PDB file of C-alpha atoms in Angstrom:
ATOM      1  CA  UNK A  30       8.540   8.816  -0.651  1.00 46.00           C
ATOM      2  CA  UNK A  31      11.838   9.575  -2.338  1.00 55.00           C
ATOM      3  CA  UNK A  32      13.388   6.472  -3.773  1.00 91.00           C
ATOM      4  CA  UNK A  33      10.586   4.766  -5.694  1.00 96.00           C
ATOM      5  CA  UNK A  34      10.023   6.891  -8.767  1.00 97.00           C
ATOM      6  CA  UNK A  35       6.807   6.766 -10.720  1.00 97.00           C
ATOM      7  CA  UNK A  36       5.942   8.619 -13.890  1.00 97.00           C
ATOM      8  CA  UNK A  37       3.933  10.254 -15.081  1.00 97.00           C
ATOM      9  CA  UNK A  38       2.320  11.633 -11.938  1.00 97.00           C
ATOM     10  CA  UNK A  39      -0.859  12.381 -13.847  1.00 97.00           C
ATOM     11  CA  UNK A  40      -2.067  10.745 -17.035  1.00 98.00           C
ATOM     12  CA  UNK A  41      -5.189  11.566 -19.005  1.00 98.00           C
ATOM     13  CA  UNK A  42      -6.449   9.196 -21.657  1.00 97.00           C
ATOM     14  CA  UNK A  43      -9.591   8.893 -23.753  1.00 97.00           C
ATOM     15  CA  UNK A  44     -11.593   5.692 -23.749  1.00 97.00           C
ATOM     16  CA  UNK A  45      -9.988   3.099 -25.996  1.00 97.00           C
ATOM     17  CA  UNK A  46      -6.456   4.476 -25.728  1.00 98.00           C
ATOM     18  CA  UNK A  47      -3.495   2.790 -24.062  1.00 98.00           C
ATOM     19  CA  UNK A  48      -1.969   3.854 -20.761  1.00 98.00           C
ATOM     20  CA  UNK A  49       1.629   3.093 -19.774  1.00 98.00           C
ATOM     21  CA  UNK A  50       2.722   3.653 -16.199  1.00 98.00           C
ATOM     22  CA  UNK A  51       6.387   3.464 -15.208  1.00 98.00           C
ATOM     23  CA  UNK A  52       8.077   2.602 -11.951  1.00 97.00           C
ATOM     24  CA  UNK A  53      11.739   2.634 -10.989  1.00 97.00           C
ATOM     25  CA  UNK A  54      12.317   0.857  -7.665  1.00 95.00           C
ATOM     26  CA  UNK A  55      14.550   2.072  -4.896  1.00 93.00           C
ATOM     27  CA  UNK A  56      18.238   1.449  -5.447  1.00 89.00           C
ATOM     28  CA  UNK A  57      19.091  -2.083  -4.435  1.00 85.00           C
ATOM     29  CA  UNK A  58      15.496  -3.291  -4.588  1.00 88.00           C
ATOM     30  CA  UNK A  59      14.703  -6.072  -7.022  1.00 88.00           C
ATOM     31  CA  UNK A  60      11.076  -6.723  -6.053  1.00 91.00           C
ATOM     32  CA  UNK A  61       8.306  -4.534  -7.480  1.00 95.00           C
ATOM     33  CA  UNK A  62       4.603  -4.491  -6.621  1.00 96.00           C
ATOM     34  CA  UNK A  63       1.727  -2.623  -8.240  1.00 97.00           C
ATOM     35  CA  UNK A  64      -1.398  -1.563  -6.336  1.00 98.00           C
ATOM     36  CA  UNK A  65      -4.522   0.314  -7.392  1.00 97.00           C
ATOM     37  CA  UNK A  66      -6.557   2.664  -5.242  1.00 95.00           C
ATOM     38  CA  UNK A  67     -10.073   3.551  -6.280  1.00 90.00           C
ATOM     39  CA  UNK A  68     -11.691   6.653  -4.708  1.00 83.00           C
ATOM     40  CA  UNK A  69     -12.585   6.210  -1.020  1.00 79.00           C
ATOM     41  CA  UNK A  70     -11.025   2.745  -0.917  1.00 84.00           C
ATOM     42  CA  UNK A  71      -7.825   1.144   0.298  1.00 88.00           C
ATOM     43  CA  UNK A  72      -5.049  -0.067  -1.937  1.00 95.00           C
ATOM     44  CA  UNK A  73      -5.648  -3.323  -3.793  1.00 96.00           C
ATOM     45  CA  UNK A  74      -2.796  -5.580  -4.878  1.00 96.00           C
ATOM     46  CA  UNK A  75      -2.406  -6.144  -8.612  1.00 97.00           C
ATOM     47  CA  UNK A  76       0.900  -7.814  -9.428  1.00 96.00           C
ATOM     48  CA  UNK A  77       4.315  -8.703  -7.982  1.00 94.00           C
ATOM     49  CA  UNK A  78       7.391  -8.902 -10.209  1.00 94.00           C
ATOM     50  CA  UNK A  79      11.062  -9.585  -9.934  1.00 91.00           C
ATOM     51  CA  UNK A  80      13.479  -8.824 -12.738  1.00 87.00           C
ATOM     52  CA  UNK A  81      12.136 -10.457 -15.918  1.00 87.00           C
ATOM     53  CA  UNK A  82       9.622 -12.553 -13.962  1.00 92.00           C
ATOM     54  CA  UNK A  83       6.004 -12.208 -12.903  1.00 93.00           C
ATOM     55  CA  UNK A  84       5.747 -13.861  -9.512  1.00 91.00           C
ATOM     56  CA  UNK A  85       2.117 -13.213  -8.566  1.00 92.00           C
ATOM     57  CA  UNK A  86      -0.497 -11.638 -10.831  1.00 93.00           C
ATOM     58  CA  UNK A  87      -3.524 -12.794  -8.880  1.00 92.00           C
ATOM     59  CA  UNK A  88      -4.837  -9.234  -8.543  1.00 93.00           C
ATOM     60  CA  UNK A  89      -4.605  -8.311 -12.211  1.00 95.00           C
ATOM     61  CA  UNK A  90      -7.783  -8.063 -14.282  1.00 94.00           C
ATOM     62  CA  UNK A  91      -7.816 -10.907 -16.788  1.00 90.00           C
ATOM     63  CA  UNK A  92      -8.004  -8.673 -19.839  1.00 95.00           C
ATOM     64  CA  UNK A  93      -6.361  -5.438 -21.013  1.00 97.00           C
ATOM     65  CA  UNK A  94      -3.827  -5.261 -18.136  1.00 98.00           C
ATOM     66  CA  UNK A  95      -0.220  -6.425 -18.324  1.00 97.00           C
ATOM     67  CA  UNK A  96       2.987  -5.765 -16.413  1.00 97.00           C
ATOM     68  CA  UNK A  97       6.655  -6.286 -17.002  1.00 96.00           C
ATOM     69  CA  UNK A  98       9.935  -5.651 -15.221  1.00 95.00           C
ATOM     70  CA  UNK A  99      12.705  -6.033 -17.809  1.00 92.00           C
ATOM     71  CA  UNK A 100      16.326  -6.715 -17.049  1.00 89.00           C
ATOM     72  CA  UNK A 101      17.114  -3.096 -17.887  1.00 89.00           C
ATOM     73  CA  UNK A 102      14.813  -0.184 -17.227  1.00 90.00           C
ATOM     74  CA  UNK A 103      11.709   0.473 -15.153  1.00 95.00           C
ATOM     75  CA  UNK A 104       8.735  -1.730 -14.489  1.00 97.00           C
ATOM     76  CA  UNK A 105       5.799  -0.962 -16.785  1.00 98.00           C
ATOM     77  CA  UNK A 106       2.087  -1.373 -16.062  1.00 98.00           C
ATOM     78  CA  UNK A 107       0.203  -1.312 -19.327  1.00 98.00           C
ATOM     79  CA  UNK A 108      -3.533  -0.859 -19.726  1.00 98.00           C
ATOM     80  CA  UNK A 109      -4.945  -1.353 -23.190  1.00 98.00           C
ATOM     81  CA  UNK A 110      -8.264   0.055 -24.448  1.00 97.00           C
ATOM     82  CA  UNK A 111      -8.881   1.997 -21.244  1.00 97.00           C
ATOM     83  CA  UNK A 112     -12.402   2.423 -19.880  1.00 96.00           C
ATOM     84  CA  UNK A 113     -13.811   4.932 -17.379  1.00 94.00           C
ATOM     85  CA  UNK A 114     -13.581   2.346 -14.588  1.00 94.00           C
ATOM     86  CA  UNK A 115      -9.795   2.317 -14.939  1.00 96.00           C
ATOM     87  CA  UNK A 116      -9.649   5.831 -13.463  1.00 96.00           C
ATOM     88  CA  UNK A 117      -7.703   5.417 -10.221  1.00 96.00           C
ATOM     89  CA  UNK A 118      -4.398   6.036  -8.491  1.00 97.00           C
ATOM     90  CA  UNK A 119      -1.831   3.388  -9.339  1.00 98.00           C
ATOM     91  CA  UNK A 120       0.977   2.899  -6.834  1.00 98.00           C
ATOM     92  CA  UNK A 121       4.220   1.043  -7.230  1.00 97.00           C
ATOM     93  CA  UNK A 122       6.189  -0.316  -4.286  1.00 96.00           C
ATOM     94  CA  UNK A 123       9.535  -2.027  -3.968  1.00 94.00           C
ATOM     95  CA  UNK A 124      11.400  -4.097  -1.407  1.00 90.00           C
ATOM     96  CA  UNK A 125      14.876  -5.550  -1.203  1.00 84.00           C
ATOM     97  CA  UNK A 126      13.561  -9.020  -0.481  1.00 72.00           C
ATOM     98  CA  UNK A 127      10.185 -10.678  -0.364  1.00 64.00           C
ATOM     99  CA  UNK A 128       7.706 -10.196   2.437  1.00 50.00           C
ATOM    100  CA  UNK A 129       8.670 -13.640   3.704  1.00 57.00           C
ATOM    101  CA  UNK A 130      11.658 -11.905   5.241  1.00 63.00           C
ATOM    102  CA  UNK A 131       9.338  -9.312   6.806  1.00 73.00           C
ATOM    103  CA  UNK A 132      10.691  -6.398   4.842  1.00 80.00           C
ATOM    104  CA  UNK A 133       8.355  -3.425   4.441  1.00 88.00           C
ATOM    105  CA  UNK A 134       7.416  -2.302   0.969  1.00 91.00           C
ATOM    106  CA  UNK A 135       8.216   1.297   0.120  1.00 93.00           C
ATOM    107  CA  UNK A 136       5.854   3.201  -2.141  1.00 96.00           C
ATOM    108  CA  UNK A 137       6.145   5.793  -4.854  1.00 96.00           C
ATOM    109  CA  UNK A 138       3.823   8.786  -5.098  1.00 96.00           C
ATOM    110  CA  UNK A 139       1.627   7.108  -7.654  1.00 97.00           C
ATOM    111  CA  UNK A 140       0.190   7.856 -11.081  1.00 98.00           C
ATOM    112  CA  UNK A 141      -3.289   9.375 -11.174  1.00 97.00           C
ATOM    113  CA  UNK A 142      -4.989   8.010 -14.268  1.00 97.00           C
ATOM    114  CA  UNK A 143      -8.047   9.838 -15.542  1.00 97.00           C
ATOM    115  CA  UNK A 144     -10.150   8.478 -18.387  1.00 96.00           C
ATOM    116  CA  UNK A 145     -12.241  10.949 -20.357  1.00 93.00           C
TER     117      UNK A 145
ATOM    118  CA  UNK B  24     -14.059 -10.412   1.092  1.00 67.00           C
ATOM    119  CA  UNK B  25     -12.503  -7.681   3.214  1.00 79.00           C
ATOM    120  CA  UNK B  26      -9.781  -9.501   5.158  1.00 92.00           C
ATOM    121  CA  UNK B  27      -8.434  -6.350   6.807  1.00 95.00           C
ATOM    122  CA  UNK B  28     -10.894  -3.846   8.217  1.00 96.00           C
ATOM    123  CA  UNK B  29     -10.541  -0.432   9.730  1.00 96.00           C
ATOM    124  CA  UNK B  30     -13.975   0.303  11.114  1.00 91.00           C
ATOM    125  CA  UNK B  31     -13.427   3.965  11.898  1.00 94.00           C
ATOM    126  CA  UNK B  32     -13.295   6.111   8.758  1.00 94.00           C
ATOM    127  CA  UNK B  33     -12.194   9.110  10.799  1.00 97.00           C
ATOM    128  CA  UNK B  34     -10.740  10.107  14.160  1.00 97.00           C
ATOM    129  CA  UNK B  35     -10.234  13.545  15.649  1.00 98.00           C
ATOM    130  CA  UNK B  36      -7.952  14.233  18.640  1.00 98.00           C
ATOM    131  CA  UNK B  37      -6.411  17.219  20.366  1.00 98.00           C
ATOM    132  CA  UNK B  38      -2.744  17.991  19.977  1.00 97.00           C
ATOM    133  CA  UNK B  39      -0.713  16.372  22.745  1.00 97.00           C
ATOM    134  CA  UNK B  40      -3.254  13.639  23.424  1.00 97.00           C
ATOM    135  CA  UNK B  41      -3.059   9.995  22.388  1.00 98.00           C
ATOM    136  CA  UNK B  42      -4.381   8.798  19.033  1.00 98.00           C
ATOM    137  CA  UNK B  43      -5.476   5.163  18.850  1.00 98.00           C
ATOM    138  CA  UNK B  44      -6.187   3.671  15.450  1.00 98.00           C
ATOM    139  CA  UNK B  45      -7.651   0.196  15.230  1.00 98.00           C
ATOM    140  CA  UNK B  46      -7.537  -2.600  12.695  1.00 98.00           C
ATOM    141  CA  UNK B  47      -9.106  -6.069  12.596  1.00 97.00           C
ATOM    142  CA  UNK B  48      -8.250  -8.978  10.344  1.00 96.00           C
ATOM    143  CA  UNK B  49      -9.914 -12.271   9.546  1.00 95.00           C
ATOM    144  CA  UNK B  50      -7.150 -14.325   7.918  1.00 92.00           C
ATOM    145  CA  UNK B  51      -5.390 -16.290  10.664  1.00 91.00           C
ATOM    146  CA  UNK B  52      -2.497 -16.956   8.275  1.00 90.00           C
ATOM    147  CA  UNK B  53      -1.422 -13.305   8.324  1.00 92.00           C
ATOM    148  CA  UNK B  54       1.826 -13.050  10.271  1.00 91.00           C
ATOM    149  CA  UNK B  55       3.258  -9.636   9.403  1.00 92.00           C
ATOM    150  CA  UNK B  56       1.450  -6.361   9.933  1.00 95.00           C
ATOM    151  CA  UNK B  57       2.318  -2.820   8.917  1.00 95.00           C
ATOM    152  CA  UNK B  58       1.016   0.698   9.352  1.00 97.00           C
ATOM    153  CA  UNK B  59       1.356   3.315   6.632  1.00 97.00           C
ATOM    154  CA  UNK B  60       0.580   7.025   6.677  1.00 97.00           C
ATOM    155  CA  UNK B  61      -0.662   8.763   3.565  1.00 95.00           C
ATOM    156  CA  UNK B  62      -0.943  12.443   2.736  1.00 95.00           C
ATOM    157  CA  UNK B  63      -3.108  13.609  -0.196  1.00 92.00           C
ATOM    158  CA  UNK B  64      -1.460  13.242  -3.608  1.00 89.00           C
ATOM    159  CA  UNK B  65       1.405  11.223  -2.120  1.00 93.00           C
ATOM    160  CA  UNK B  66       2.126   7.545  -1.755  1.00 95.00           C
ATOM    161  CA  UNK B  67       1.853   5.629   1.523  1.00 96.00           C
ATOM    162  CA  UNK B  68       4.805   6.092   3.859  1.00 96.00           C
ATOM    163  CA  UNK B  69       5.872   3.155   6.006  1.00 95.00           C
ATOM    164  CA  UNK B  70       5.559   3.878   9.736  1.00 97.00           C
ATOM    165  CA  UNK B  71       6.004   0.729  11.781  1.00 96.00           C
ATOM    166  CA  UNK B  72       5.527  -3.015  11.544  1.00 95.00           C
ATOM    167  CA  UNK B  73       5.144  -6.027  13.773  1.00 95.00           C
ATOM    168  CA  UNK B  74       5.513  -9.746  13.224  1.00 92.00           C
ATOM    169  CA  UNK B  75       3.213 -12.273  14.820  1.00 92.00           C
ATOM    170  CA  UNK B  76       5.871 -13.495  17.219  1.00 92.00           C
ATOM    171  CA  UNK B  77       5.602 -10.185  19.077  1.00 93.00           C
ATOM    172  CA  UNK B  78       2.711  -8.384  20.720  1.00 95.00           C
ATOM    173  CA  UNK B  79       4.223  -4.906  20.813  1.00 97.00           C
ATOM    174  CA  UNK B  80       6.662  -2.833  18.807  1.00 97.00           C
ATOM    175  CA  UNK B  81       7.643   0.725  19.610  1.00 97.00           C
ATOM    176  CA  UNK B  82       9.378   3.403  17.559  1.00 96.00           C
ATOM    177  CA  UNK B  83       9.473   6.871  19.054  1.00 97.00           C
ATOM    178  CA  UNK B  84       5.941   8.235  19.362  1.00 97.00           C
ATOM    179  CA  UNK B  85       4.475   5.233  17.537  1.00 98.00           C
ATOM    180  CA  UNK B  86       3.598   1.902  19.144  1.00 98.00           C
ATOM    181  CA  UNK B  87       1.824  -0.991  17.493  1.00 98.00           C
ATOM    182  CA  UNK B  88       0.035  -3.628  19.582  1.00 98.00           C
ATOM    183  CA  UNK B  89      -0.984  -7.017  18.235  1.00 97.00           C
ATOM    184  CA  UNK B  90      -3.618  -9.258  19.831  1.00 97.00           C
ATOM    185  CA  UNK B  91      -3.484 -12.474  17.848  1.00 95.00           C
ATOM    186  CA  UNK B  92      -6.327 -14.206  19.655  1.00 95.00           C
ATOM    187  CA  UNK B  93      -8.633 -11.291  18.860  1.00 96.00           C
ATOM    188  CA  UNK B  94      -7.116 -10.764  15.402  1.00 96.00           C
ATOM    189  CA  UNK B  95      -6.742  -7.121  16.263  1.00 97.00           C
ATOM    190  CA  UNK B  96      -3.977  -4.583  16.053  1.00 97.00           C
ATOM    191  CA  UNK B  97      -3.795  -0.967  17.044  1.00 98.00           C
ATOM    192  CA  UNK B  98      -1.479   1.977  16.452  1.00 98.00           C
ATOM    193  CA  UNK B  99      -0.899   4.408  19.303  1.00 98.00           C
ATOM    194  CA  UNK B 100       0.540   7.834  18.613  1.00 98.00           C
ATOM    195  CA  UNK B 101       1.551   9.827  21.655  1.00 97.00           C
ATOM    196  CA  UNK B 102       1.768  12.733  21.883  1.00 98.00           C
ATOM    197  CA  UNK B 103      -0.231  13.508  18.740  1.00 98.00           C
ATOM    198  CA  UNK B 104       0.916  16.428  16.610  1.00 97.00           C
ATOM    199  CA  UNK B 105      -0.911  18.422  13.912  1.00 96.00           C
ATOM    200  CA  UNK B 106       1.552  17.046  11.354  1.00 96.00           C
ATOM    201  CA  UNK B 107       0.235  13.570  12.104  1.00 97.00           C
ATOM    202  CA  UNK B 108      -3.018  14.491  10.353  1.00 97.00           C
ATOM    203  CA  UNK B 109      -3.236  12.029   7.455  1.00 97.00           C
ATOM    204  CA  UNK B 110      -4.925   8.811   6.377  1.00 96.00           C
ATOM    205  CA  UNK B 111      -3.553   5.755   8.168  1.00 98.00           C
ATOM    206  CA  UNK B 112      -3.688   2.339   6.564  1.00 97.00           C
ATOM    207  CA  UNK B 113      -3.018  -0.979   8.218  1.00 97.00           C
ATOM    208  CA  UNK B 114      -1.791  -3.799   6.008  1.00 96.00           C
ATOM    209  CA  UNK B 115      -1.051  -7.471   6.442  1.00 94.00           C
ATOM    210  CA  UNK B 116       0.737 -10.292   4.703  1.00 91.00           C
ATOM    211  CA  UNK B 117       1.377 -13.957   5.335  1.00 86.00           C
ATOM    212  CA  UNK B 118       2.639 -17.153   3.835  1.00 75.00           C
ATOM    213  CA  UNK B 119      -0.592 -17.989   2.040  1.00 72.00           C
ATOM    214  CA  UNK B 120      -0.918 -14.505   0.577  1.00 69.00           C
ATOM    215  CA  UNK B 121       2.613 -14.487  -0.714  1.00 71.00           C
ATOM    216  CA  UNK B 122       4.348 -11.150  -0.813  1.00 78.00           C
ATOM    217  CA  UNK B 123       1.278  -9.055  -1.478  1.00 88.00           C
ATOM    218  CA  UNK B 124      -0.053  -6.683   1.159  1.00 93.00           C
ATOM    219  CA  UNK B 125      -3.745  -6.623   2.001  1.00 94.00           C
ATOM    220  CA  UNK B 126      -4.818  -3.149   3.075  1.00 95.00           C
ATOM    221  CA  UNK B 127      -7.636  -1.827   5.211  1.00 95.00           C
ATOM    222  CA  UNK B 128      -9.793   1.038   3.970  1.00 94.00           C
ATOM    223  CA  UNK B 129      -7.931   3.641   5.984  1.00 95.00           C
ATOM    224  CA  UNK B 130      -8.721   6.002   8.872  1.00 97.00           C
ATOM    225  CA  UNK B 131      -8.491   9.779   8.469  1.00 97.00           C
ATOM    226  CA  UNK B 132      -6.764  11.166  11.563  1.00 98.00           C
ATOM    227  CA  UNK B 133      -7.146  14.859  12.306  1.00 98.00           C
ATOM    228  CA  UNK B 134      -5.063  16.348  15.100  1.00 97.00           C
ATOM    229  CA  UNK B 135      -6.416  19.720  16.184  1.00 96.00           C
ATOM    230  CA  UNK B 136      -4.019  22.360  17.539  1.00 93.00           C
TER     231      UNK B 136
END
């Protein structure tokens, strides 16, 4: 999975704290996607961003979660006031163009978020 | 609403034999399908894809078959190798779902030496 870089790989937070997850897409990719995987489940779409724009956030919880992909720097998934149910693996993927052009998304190794 | 389903949580095969992983979908608007392989503590790795205008796509030991009328796709791995042991996810996307991928729950493949 070299190419899409996520950090940190592991993040531990106490309930009520903030979690910030970072994702740098593959070189040349301008489309970023965030997915969440709960234990024993498949990946669930959260949000799709292009530089400086949120294109589709239909999978994002309505409260406490936000995402950005600034003109410079990595994409950030931010979770405010974390709760135990936020414990999961969060994966970022990138593609050079949208899925309309049938381009596969390539994934990073994820951030494992644990809430104490 | 589980639009992509992998009904077999696990599959065990002997090295050298064929592995067949299955996936069913319900959304008739899906038109692009992918298979990913995932090792523990790593992200999914893209294996092979197929668009709805085809019914078969082959890449080395991996072949994906698509049956649109049955809304069913399968991944064949032949010959299977111990290094193929991993969780396999099928995923789908289409015009109405935008660019997001909808994943199945995964199938744990174990290839025994």
